[in-house]
Amino acid sequence: MATRVVLGSTLIDGTGSAPVADAAVVIDGERIAAAGPRAAVSWPSGAEVIDATGLTILPGLIDTHDHLASHGYALSRRWGLEEPASTAHLRTGAVLRQTLAAGYTTIRDAGGLDAGFKLAVDEGLASGPRLVTALAIISPTGGIGDSVSPSGHECCVAAGPNLPRSVANGPDAVREVVRTMVRAGADVIKCATTGGASSRPGHGPRDAAFNPDEMRALVEESHALGRRVMCHALGGPGLRVAIEAGVDSIEHGCYLDDEPELIRMMAERGIALVPTLTVYVYHRQSPAPHVKARAADLYPHHIASVRRALAAGVRIVAGTDAGGHAHPPNALEIQYLVEAGLTPMQALQAATGWAAECVGRAGEIGTATEGALADLILVEGDPLRDVILLQRPERIRLVLKGGAVAVDRGVKP
Ligand SMILES: [Zn+2]
């Protein structure tokens, strides 16, 4: 692939640096060779020029908490009873394609997506973002990884080798399940130490799952195998157990404001917060009374938690927790982060540079800087003045993934 140079756009590079007007971004193969003000960057005379005058160039966006293979909260959906697995897989394929076309070049899947989708995308069988996948949510019996109906029946669909059973009790069993996930292709380990808004009655946001011995074993085994740990934890003792055990990110963290000491610990230990505000907007309208009540109760705490964590220096990272509530624009989360108190620049970092740190790929993705993969989007308009425009695919004029054109809406490189 010849060297290419994107000229004339405003560069927002994902590091938090001020925007650069009339920028040049030089792409050599799958990587960025240089990026900065046009006058400070050089490129070979034969380079192919992409005229991006009037557009804004950003790193491809990252959602660090999605469920690409989930298509509804109804039990029959969650258990995969409504259609053949092949139909569900093709439905997931359509979501992958749409997500990339909306400018999201990396997705961390927090459960439900098996490693075969990553193989298919890497092989070019399917169009989609780079995938970092957890496979399934590890919890003890009764936790959110335990599929039980309101009647108390266990899930009638057998776990397969690609999405292994994720219930474990006791440190030894926890280690075995972590190893099983890694064997099945997990890039990251997802666990849960509390209930949530949508979990069964009796296991709510402040109800604990896993004891300190089990969580220490989970984190130690995951890290020994080179995997980060993302932990669903909303509040109460389970939130403390997760942070003390040294997980790498807290997912949701709605009641962190109850315990300022935990926020300080997160900042000191570099534990990121992925608040997933988007899913709770949905839950506040839930048809299930217990879910709606939980979402209403946690809302003011959630906003306060995000603000206090940000002020304490905790990395705030974008994730929608989409899937159960279908697949709305992933960039909704950027809007909600601004509404919660991040500056537009911070909210963009939450979905680019900070998100890359959270998934352990800083310098590779999430920043439009020298040496990074050329995952780039060209956007019509200024997202710092109007972050909502990122929710409109027609405003995402060009998507490059590893230097290759994934979507071109009239830019013609
Ligand atoms: Zn989730």
CSV table of N, CA and C in Angstrom, one decimal, residues 219-336:
chain,number,residue,atom,x,y,z
A,219,VAL,N,-8.1,-12.7,40.3
A,219,VAL,CA,-7.3,-11.7,39.7
A,219,VAL,C,-5.8,-12.2,39.5
A,220,GLU,N,-5.4,-13.0,40.5
A,220,GLU,CA,-4.0,-13.6,40.4
A,220,GLU,C,-3.9,-14.5,39.2
A,221,GLU,N,-4.9,-15.4,39.0
A,221,GLU,CA,-4.8,-16.3,37.9
A,221,GLU,C,-5.0,-15.6,36.6
A,222,SER,N,-5.8,-14.6,36.5
A,222,SER,CA,-6.0,-13.8,35.2
A,222,SER,C,-4.7,-13.1,34.9
A,223,HIS,N,-4.1,-12.4,35.9
A,223,HIS,CA,-2.9,-11.7,35.6
A,223,HIS,C,-1.7,-12.6,35.2
A,224,ALA,N,-1.7,-13.8,35.9
A,224,ALA,CA,-0.6,-14.8,35.6
A,224,ALA,C,-0.7,-15.2,34.1
A,225,LEU,N,-2.0,-15.2,33.6
A,225,LEU,CA,-2.2,-15.6,32.2
A,225,LEU,C,-2.2,-14.4,31.2
A,226,GLY,N,-1.8,-13.3,31.8
A,226,GLY,CA,-1.7,-12.1,30.9
A,226,GLY,C,-3.0,-11.5,30.5
A,227,ARG,N,-4.1,-11.7,31.4
A,227,ARG,CA,-5.4,-11.1,31.0
A,227,ARG,C,-5.8,-10.1,32.1
A,228,ARG,N,-6.3,-9.0,31.6
A,228,ARG,CA,-6.9,-8.0,32.6
A,228,ARG,C,-8.2,-8.4,33.1
A,229,VAL,N,-8.6,-7.8,34.2
A,229,VAL,CA,-9.9,-8.2,34.8
A,229,VAL,C,-10.8,-7.0,34.8
A,230,MET,N,-12.0,-7.2,34.1
A,230,MET,CA,-13.0,-6.2,34.2
A,230,MET,C,-14.1,-6.7,35.1
A,231,CYS,N,-14.5,-5.9,36.1
A,231,CYS,CA,-15.4,-6.4,37.1
A,231,CYS,C,-16.7,-5.6,37.2
A,232,HIS,N,-17.8,-6.3,37.0
A,232,HIS,CA,-19.1,-5.7,37.2
A,232,HIS,C,-19.3,-5.5,38.7
A,233,ALA,N,-19.4,-4.3,39.2
A,233,ALA,CA,-19.6,-4.0,40.6
A,233,ALA,C,-20.3,-2.7,40.8
A,234,LEU,N,-21.5,-2.7,41.4
A,234,LEU,CA,-22.2,-1.4,41.6
A,234,LEU,C,-22.0,-0.7,42.9
A,235,GLY,N,-22.1,-1.5,44.0
A,235,GLY,CA,-22.0,-0.9,45.3
A,235,GLY,C,-21.9,-1.9,46.4
A,236,GLY,N,-21.8,-1.5,47.7
A,236,GLY,CA,-21.8,-2.4,48.8
A,236,GLY,C,-20.5,-3.1,48.9
A,237,PRO,N,-20.5,-4.2,49.8
A,237,PRO,CA,-19.3,-4.9,50.1
A,237,PRO,C,-18.6,-5.5,48.8
A,238,GLY,N,-19.4,-5.9,47.8
A,238,GLY,CA,-18.8,-6.6,46.6
A,238,GLY,C,-17.9,-5.6,45.9
A,239,LEU,N,-18.3,-4.3,45.9
A,239,LEU,CA,-17.5,-3.3,45.2
A,239,LEU,C,-16.1,-3.2,45.9
A,240,ARG,N,-16.1,-3.2,47.2
A,240,ARG,CA,-14.8,-3.1,48.0
A,240,ARG,C,-14.0,-4.4,47.7
A,241,VAL,N,-14.6,-5.5,47.7
A,241,VAL,CA,-13.9,-6.8,47.5
A,241,VAL,C,-13.1,-6.7,46.1
A,242,ALA,N,-13.8,-6.2,45.1
A,242,ALA,CA,-13.2,-6.1,43.8
A,242,ALA,C,-12.0,-5.2,43.7
A,243,ILE,N,-12.2,-4.0,44.3
A,243,ILE,CA,-11.1,-3.0,44.3
A,243,ILE,C,-9.9,-3.5,45.1
A,244,GLU,N,-10.2,-4.1,46.3
A,244,GLU,CA,-9.1,-4.6,47.1
A,244,GLU,C,-8.4,-5.7,46.5
A,245,ALA,N,-9.1,-6.5,45.7
A,245,ALA,CA,-8.4,-7.7,45.0
A,245,ALA,C,-7.6,-7.2,43.8
A,246,GLY,N,-7.8,-5.9,43.4
A,246,GLY,CA,-6.9,-5.4,42.3
A,246,GLY,C,-7.4,-5.7,40.9
A,247,VAL,N,-8.7,-5.6,40.7
A,247,VAL,CA,-9.2,-5.7,39.3
A,247,VAL,C,-8.7,-4.5,38.5
A,248,ASP,N,-8.8,-4.6,37.2
A,248,ASP,CA,-8.2,-3.5,36.4
A,248,ASP,C,-9.2,-2.4,36.0
A,249,SER,N,-10.5,-2.8,36.0
A,249,SER,CA,-11.5,-1.8,35.8
A,249,SER,C,-12.8,-2.2,36.5
A,250,ILE,N,-13.5,-1.2,37.0
A,250,ILE,CA,-14.8,-1.3,37.7
A,250,ILE,C,-15.8,-0.9,36.6
A,251,GLU,N,-16.7,-1.9,36.3
A,251,GLU,CA,-17.8,-1.6,35.4
A,251,GLU,C,-19.0,-1.2,36.2
A,252,HIS,N,-19.6,-0.1,35.8
A,252,HIS,CA,-20.8,0.6,36.5
A,252,HIS,C,-20.4,1.4,37.7
A,253,GLY,N,-20.0,0.8,38.8
A,253,GLY,CA,-19.5,1.6,39.9
A,253,GLY,C,-20.5,2.7,40.4
A,254,CYS,N,-21.8,2.4,40.4
A,254,CYS,CA,-22.8,3.4,40.6
A,254,CYS,C,-22.8,4.0,42.0
A,255,TYR,N,-22.4,3.2,43.0
A,255,TYR,CA,-22.5,3.7,44.4
A,255,TYR,C,-21.1,3.9,45.0
A,256,LEU,N,-20.1,4.2,44.1
A,256,LEU,CA,-18.8,4.6,44.6
A,256,LEU,C,-18.8,5.8,45.5
A,257,ASP,N,-19.8,6.6,45.3
A,257,ASP,CA,-19.9,7.9,46.1
A,257,ASP,C,-20.2,7.5,47.6
A,258,ASP,N,-20.7,6.3,47.9
A,258,ASP,CA,-20.9,5.9,49.3
A,258,ASP,C,-19.6,5.8,50.0
A,259,GLU,N,-18.5,5.5,49.3
A,259,GLU,CA,-17.2,5.2,50.0
A,259,GLU,C,-16.1,5.9,49.3
A,260,PRO,N,-15.8,7.2,49.7
A,260,PRO,CA,-14.8,8.0,49.0
A,260,PRO,C,-13.4,7.3,49.1
A,261,GLU,N,-13.2,6.5,50.1
A,261,GLU,CA,-11.9,5.7,50.3
A,261,GLU,C,-11.7,4.8,49.0
A,262,LEU,N,-12.8,4.2,48.5
A,262,LEU,CA,-12.6,3.3,47.4
A,262,LEU,C,-12.2,4.1,46.1
A,263,ILE,N,-12.7,5.3,46.0
A,263,ILE,CA,-12.3,6.2,44.9
A,263,ILE,C,-10.8,6.5,44.9
A,264,ARG,N,-10.4,6.8,46.1
A,264,ARG,CA,-8.9,7.1,46.3
A,264,ARG,C,-8.1,5.8,45.9
A,265,MET,N,-8.6,4.6,46.4
A,265,MET,CA,-7.8,3.4,46.0
A,265,MET,C,-7.8,3.2,44.5
A,266,MET,N,-8.9,3.5,43.9
A,266,MET,CA,-8.9,3.3,42.4
A,266,MET,C,-7.9,4.2,41.7
A,267,ALA,N,-7.8,5.5,42.2
A,267,ALA,CA,-6.9,6.4,41.6
A,267,ALA,C,-5.4,5.9,41.9
A,268,GLU,N,-5.2,5.5,43.1
A,268,GLU,CA,-3.8,5.1,43.4
A,268,GLU,C,-3.4,3.9,42.6
A,269,ARG,N,-4.3,2.9,42.4
A,269,ARG,CA,-3.9,1.7,41.8
A,269,ARG,C,-4.2,1.7,40.3
A,270,GLY,N,-4.6,2.8,39.8
A,270,GLY,CA,-4.8,2.9,38.3
A,270,GLY,C,-6.0,2.0,37.8
A,271,ILE,N,-7.0,1.9,38.7
A,271,ILE,CA,-8.2,1.1,38.3
A,271,ILE,C,-9.2,2.1,37.6
A,272,ALA,N,-9.5,1.7,36.3
A,272,ALA,CA,-10.4,2.6,35.5
A,272,ALA,C,-11.9,2.4,36.0
A,273,LEU,N,-12.7,3.4,35.7
A,273,LEU,CA,-14.1,3.3,35.9
A,273,LEU,C,-14.8,3.4,34.6
A,274,VAL,N,-15.6,2.4,34.3
A,274,VAL,CA,-16.5,2.4,33.1
A,274,VAL,C,-17.9,2.5,33.5
A,275,PRO,N,-18.4,3.7,33.6
A,275,PRO,CA,-19.8,3.9,34.3
A,275,PRO,C,-20.9,3.3,33.5
A,276,THR,N,-20.8,3.2,32.2
A,276,THR,CA,-21.9,2.7,31.3
A,276,THR,C,-23.3,3.4,31.6
A,277,LEU,N,-23.2,4.7,31.5
A,277,LEU,CA,-24.4,5.5,31.8
A,277,LEU,C,-25.6,5.2,30.8
A,278,THR,N,-25.2,4.8,29.6
A,278,THR,CA,-26.3,4.5,28.6
A,278,THR,C,-27.3,3.5,29.0
A,279,VAL,N,-26.8,2.4,29.6
A,279,VAL,CA,-27.7,1.3,30.0
A,279,VAL,C,-28.7,1.7,31.1
A,280,TYR,N,-28.3,2.6,31.9
A,280,TYR,CA,-29.2,3.0,33.0
A,280,TYR,C,-30.2,4.0,32.6
A,281,VAL,N,-30.0,4.8,31.5
A,281,VAL,CA,-31.0,5.6,30.9
A,281,VAL,C,-32.1,4.6,30.5
A,282,TYR,N,-31.7,3.5,29.9
A,282,TYR,CA,-32.7,2.5,29.4
A,282,TYR,C,-33.5,1.9,30.6
A,283,HIS,N,-32.7,1.5,31.6
A,283,HIS,CA,-33.3,0.9,32.8
A,283,HIS,C,-34.3,1.8,33.5
A,284,ARG,N,-34.1,3.1,33.5
A,284,ARG,CA,-35.0,4.0,34.2
A,284,ARG,C,-36.4,3.9,33.6
A,285,GLN,N,-36.5,3.4,32.3
A,285,GLN,CA,-37.8,3.2,31.7
A,285,GLN,C,-38.2,1.7,31.7
A,286,SER,N,-37.6,0.9,32.4
A,286,SER,CA,-37.8,-0.6,32.3
A,286,SER,C,-39.2,-1.0,32.6
A,287,PRO,N,-39.8,-1.9,31.9
A,287,PRO,CA,-41.1,-2.4,32.2
A,287,PRO,C,-41.1,-3.3,33.5
A,288,ALA,N,-39.9,-3.7,33.9
A,288,ALA,CA,-39.8,-4.5,35.2
A,288,ALA,C,-39.7,-3.6,36.4
A,289,PRO,N,-40.7,-3.6,37.3
A,289,PRO,CA,-40.8,-2.7,38.4
A,289,PRO,C,-39.5,-2.7,39.2
A,290,HIS,N,-38.9,-3.8,39.5
A,290,HIS,CA,-37.7,-3.9,40.4
A,290,HIS,C,-36.5,-3.2,39.7
A,291,VAL,N,-36.4,-3.4,38.4
A,291,VAL,CA,-35.3,-2.8,37.6
A,291,VAL,C,-35.5,-1.3,37.5
A,292,LYS,N,-36.7,-0.8,37.3
A,292,LYS,CA,-37.0,0.6,37.2
A,292,LYS,C,-36.7,1.3,38.5
A,293,ALA,N,-37.1,0.7,39.6
A,293,ALA,CA,-36.8,1.2,41.0
A,293,ALA,C,-35.3,1.3,41.3
A,294,ARG,N,-34.6,0.3,40.9
A,294,ARG,CA,-33.2,0.3,41.2
A,294,ARG,C,-32.5,1.4,40.4
A,295,ALA,N,-32.9,1.5,39.1
A,295,ALA,CA,-32.2,2.5,38.2
A,295,ALA,C,-32.5,3.9,38.7
A,296,ALA,N,-33.8,4.1,39.2
A,296,ALA,CA,-34.1,5.5,39.7
A,296,ALA,C,-33.3,5.8,41.0
A,297,ASP,N,-33.1,4.8,41.9
A,297,ASP,CA,-32.4,5.0,43.1
A,297,ASP,C,-30.9,5.3,42.9
A,298,LEU,N,-30.3,4.6,41.9
A,298,LEU,CA,-28.9,4.7,41.7
A,298,LEU,C,-28.5,6.0,40.9
A,299,TYR,N,-29.4,6.6,40.2
A,299,TYR,CA,-29.1,7.6,39.3
A,299,TYR,C,-28.3,8.8,39.9
A,300,PRO,N,-28.8,9.4,41.0
A,300,PRO,CA,-28.0,10.5,41.5
A,300,PRO,C,-26.6,10.1,42.1
A,301,HIS,N,-26.6,8.9,42.6
A,301,HIS,CA,-25.3,8.3,43.1
A,301,HIS,C,-24.3,8.1,42.0
A,302,HIS,N,-24.9,7.6,40.9
A,302,HIS,CA,-24.0,7.3,39.7
A,302,HIS,C,-23.3,8.6,39.2
A,303,ILE,N,-24.1,9.6,39.0
A,303,ILE,CA,-23.6,10.9,38.5
A,303,ILE,C,-22.5,11.4,39.5
A,304,ALA,N,-22.8,11.4,40.8
A,304,ALA,CA,-21.9,11.8,41.8
A,304,ALA,C,-20.6,11.0,41.8
A,305,SER,N,-20.8,9.7,41.6
A,305,SER,CA,-19.6,8.8,41.5
A,305,SER,C,-18.7,9.1,40.4
A,306,VAL,N,-19.3,9.4,39.2
A,306,VAL,CA,-18.5,9.8,38.1
A,306,VAL,C,-17.7,11.1,38.3
A,307,ARG,N,-18.4,12.1,38.9
A,307,ARG,CA,-17.8,13.4,39.2
A,307,ARG,C,-16.6,13.2,40.2
A,308,ARG,N,-16.9,12.5,41.3
A,308,ARG,CA,-15.9,12.4,42.3
A,308,ARG,C,-14.7,11.6,41.8
A,309,ALA,N,-14.9,10.5,41.0
A,309,ALA,CA,-13.8,9.7,40.5
A,309,ALA,C,-13.0,10.6,39.5
A,310,LEU,N,-13.6,11.3,38.7
A,310,LEU,CA,-12.9,12.2,37.8
A,310,LEU,C,-12.0,13.2,38.5
A,311,ALA,N,-12.6,13.8,39.5
A,311,ALA,CA,-11.9,14.8,40.3
A,311,ALA,C,-10.7,14.2,41.1
A,312,ALA,N,-10.8,12.9,41.4
A,312,ALA,CA,-9.8,12.2,42.2
A,312,ALA,C,-8.7,11.7,41.2
A,313,GLY,N,-8.9,11.8,39.9
A,313,GLY,CA,-7.9,11.3,39.0
A,313,GLY,C,-8.1,9.9,38.4
A,314,VAL,N,-9.3,9.3,38.7
A,314,VAL,CA,-9.6,8.0,38.1
A,314,VAL,C,-9.9,8.2,36.6
A,315,ARG,N,-9.4,7.3,35.8
A,315,ARG,CA,-9.7,7.3,34.4
A,315,ARG,C,-11.1,6.9,34.2
A,316,ILE,N,-11.9,7.8,33.5
A,316,ILE,CA,-13.3,7.5,33.2
A,316,ILE,C,-13.3,7.0,31.7
A,317,VAL,N,-13.9,5.9,31.5
A,317,VAL,CA,-13.8,5.2,30.2
A,317,VAL,C,-15.2,4.9,29.6
A,318,ALA,N,-15.4,5.1,28.3
A,318,ALA,CA,-16.7,5.0,27.7
A,318,ALA,C,-17.0,3.5,27.4
A,319,GLY,N,-18.3,3.2,27.8
A,319,GLY,CA,-18.8,1.8,27.5
A,319,GLY,C,-20.3,1.9,27.6
A,320,THR,N,-21.1,1.3,26.7
A,320,THR,CA,-22.5,1.5,26.7
A,320,THR,C,-23.3,0.4,27.4
A,321,ASP,N,-22.7,-0.8,27.5
A,321,ASP,CA,-23.4,-2.0,28.0
A,321,ASP,C,-24.6,-2.3,27.1
A,322,ALA,N,-24.4,-2.0,25.8
A,322,ALA,CA,-25.4,-2.3,24.8
A,322,ALA,C,-25.6,-3.8,24.6
A,323,GLY,N,-26.7,-4.1,24.0
A,323,GLY,CA,-27.0,-5.5,23.7
A,323,GLY,C,-28.4,-5.9,24.3
A,324,GLY,N,-28.5,-5.9,25.6
A,324,GLY,CA,-29.8,-6.1,26.2
A,324,GLY,C,-30.8,-5.0,25.8
A,325,HIS,N,-30.3,-3.8,25.7
A,325,HIS,CA,-31.2,-2.7,25.2
A,325,HIS,C,-31.0,-2.5,23.7
A,326,ALA,N,-30.7,-3.5,23.0
A,326,ALA,CA,-30.5,-3.5,21.6
A,326,ALA,C,-29.2,-2.7,21.3
A,327,HIS,N,-29.0,-2.2,20.1
A,327,HIS,CA,-27.7,-1.6,19.8
A,327,HIS,C,-27.9,-0.2,19.3
A,328,PRO,N,-28.1,0.7,20.2
A,328,PRO,CA,-28.2,2.1,19.8
A,328,PRO,C,-26.8,2.7,19.5
A,329,PRO,N,-26.7,3.9,19.0
A,329,PRO,CA,-25.3,4.4,18.7
A,329,PRO,C,-24.4,4.3,19.9
A,330,ASN,N,-23.2,3.8,19.7
A,330,ASN,CA,-22.3,3.6,20.9
A,330,ASN,C,-21.9,5.0,21.4
A,331,ALA,N,-21.9,6.0,20.5
A,331,ALA,CA,-21.5,7.4,20.9
A,331,ALA,C,-22.5,8.1,21.8
A,332,LEU,N,-23.6,7.4,22.1
A,332,LEU,CA,-24.5,8.0,23.1
A,332,LEU,C,-23.8,8.2,24.4
A,333,GLU,N,-22.9,7.2,24.7
A,333,GLU,CA,-22.2,7.3,26.0
A,333,GLU,C,-21.3,8.6,26.1
A,334,ILE,N,-20.8,9.0,25.0
A,334,ILE,CA,-20.0,10.2,25.0
A,334,ILE,C,-20.8,11.4,25.4
A,335,GLN,N,-22.0,11.5,24.8
A,335,GLN,CA,-23.0,12.5,25.2
A,335,GLN,C,-23.3,12.5,26.7
A,336,TYR,N,-23.6,11.3,27.2
A,336,TYR,CA,-24.0,11.1,28.6
A,336,TYR,C,-22.8,11.5,29.6
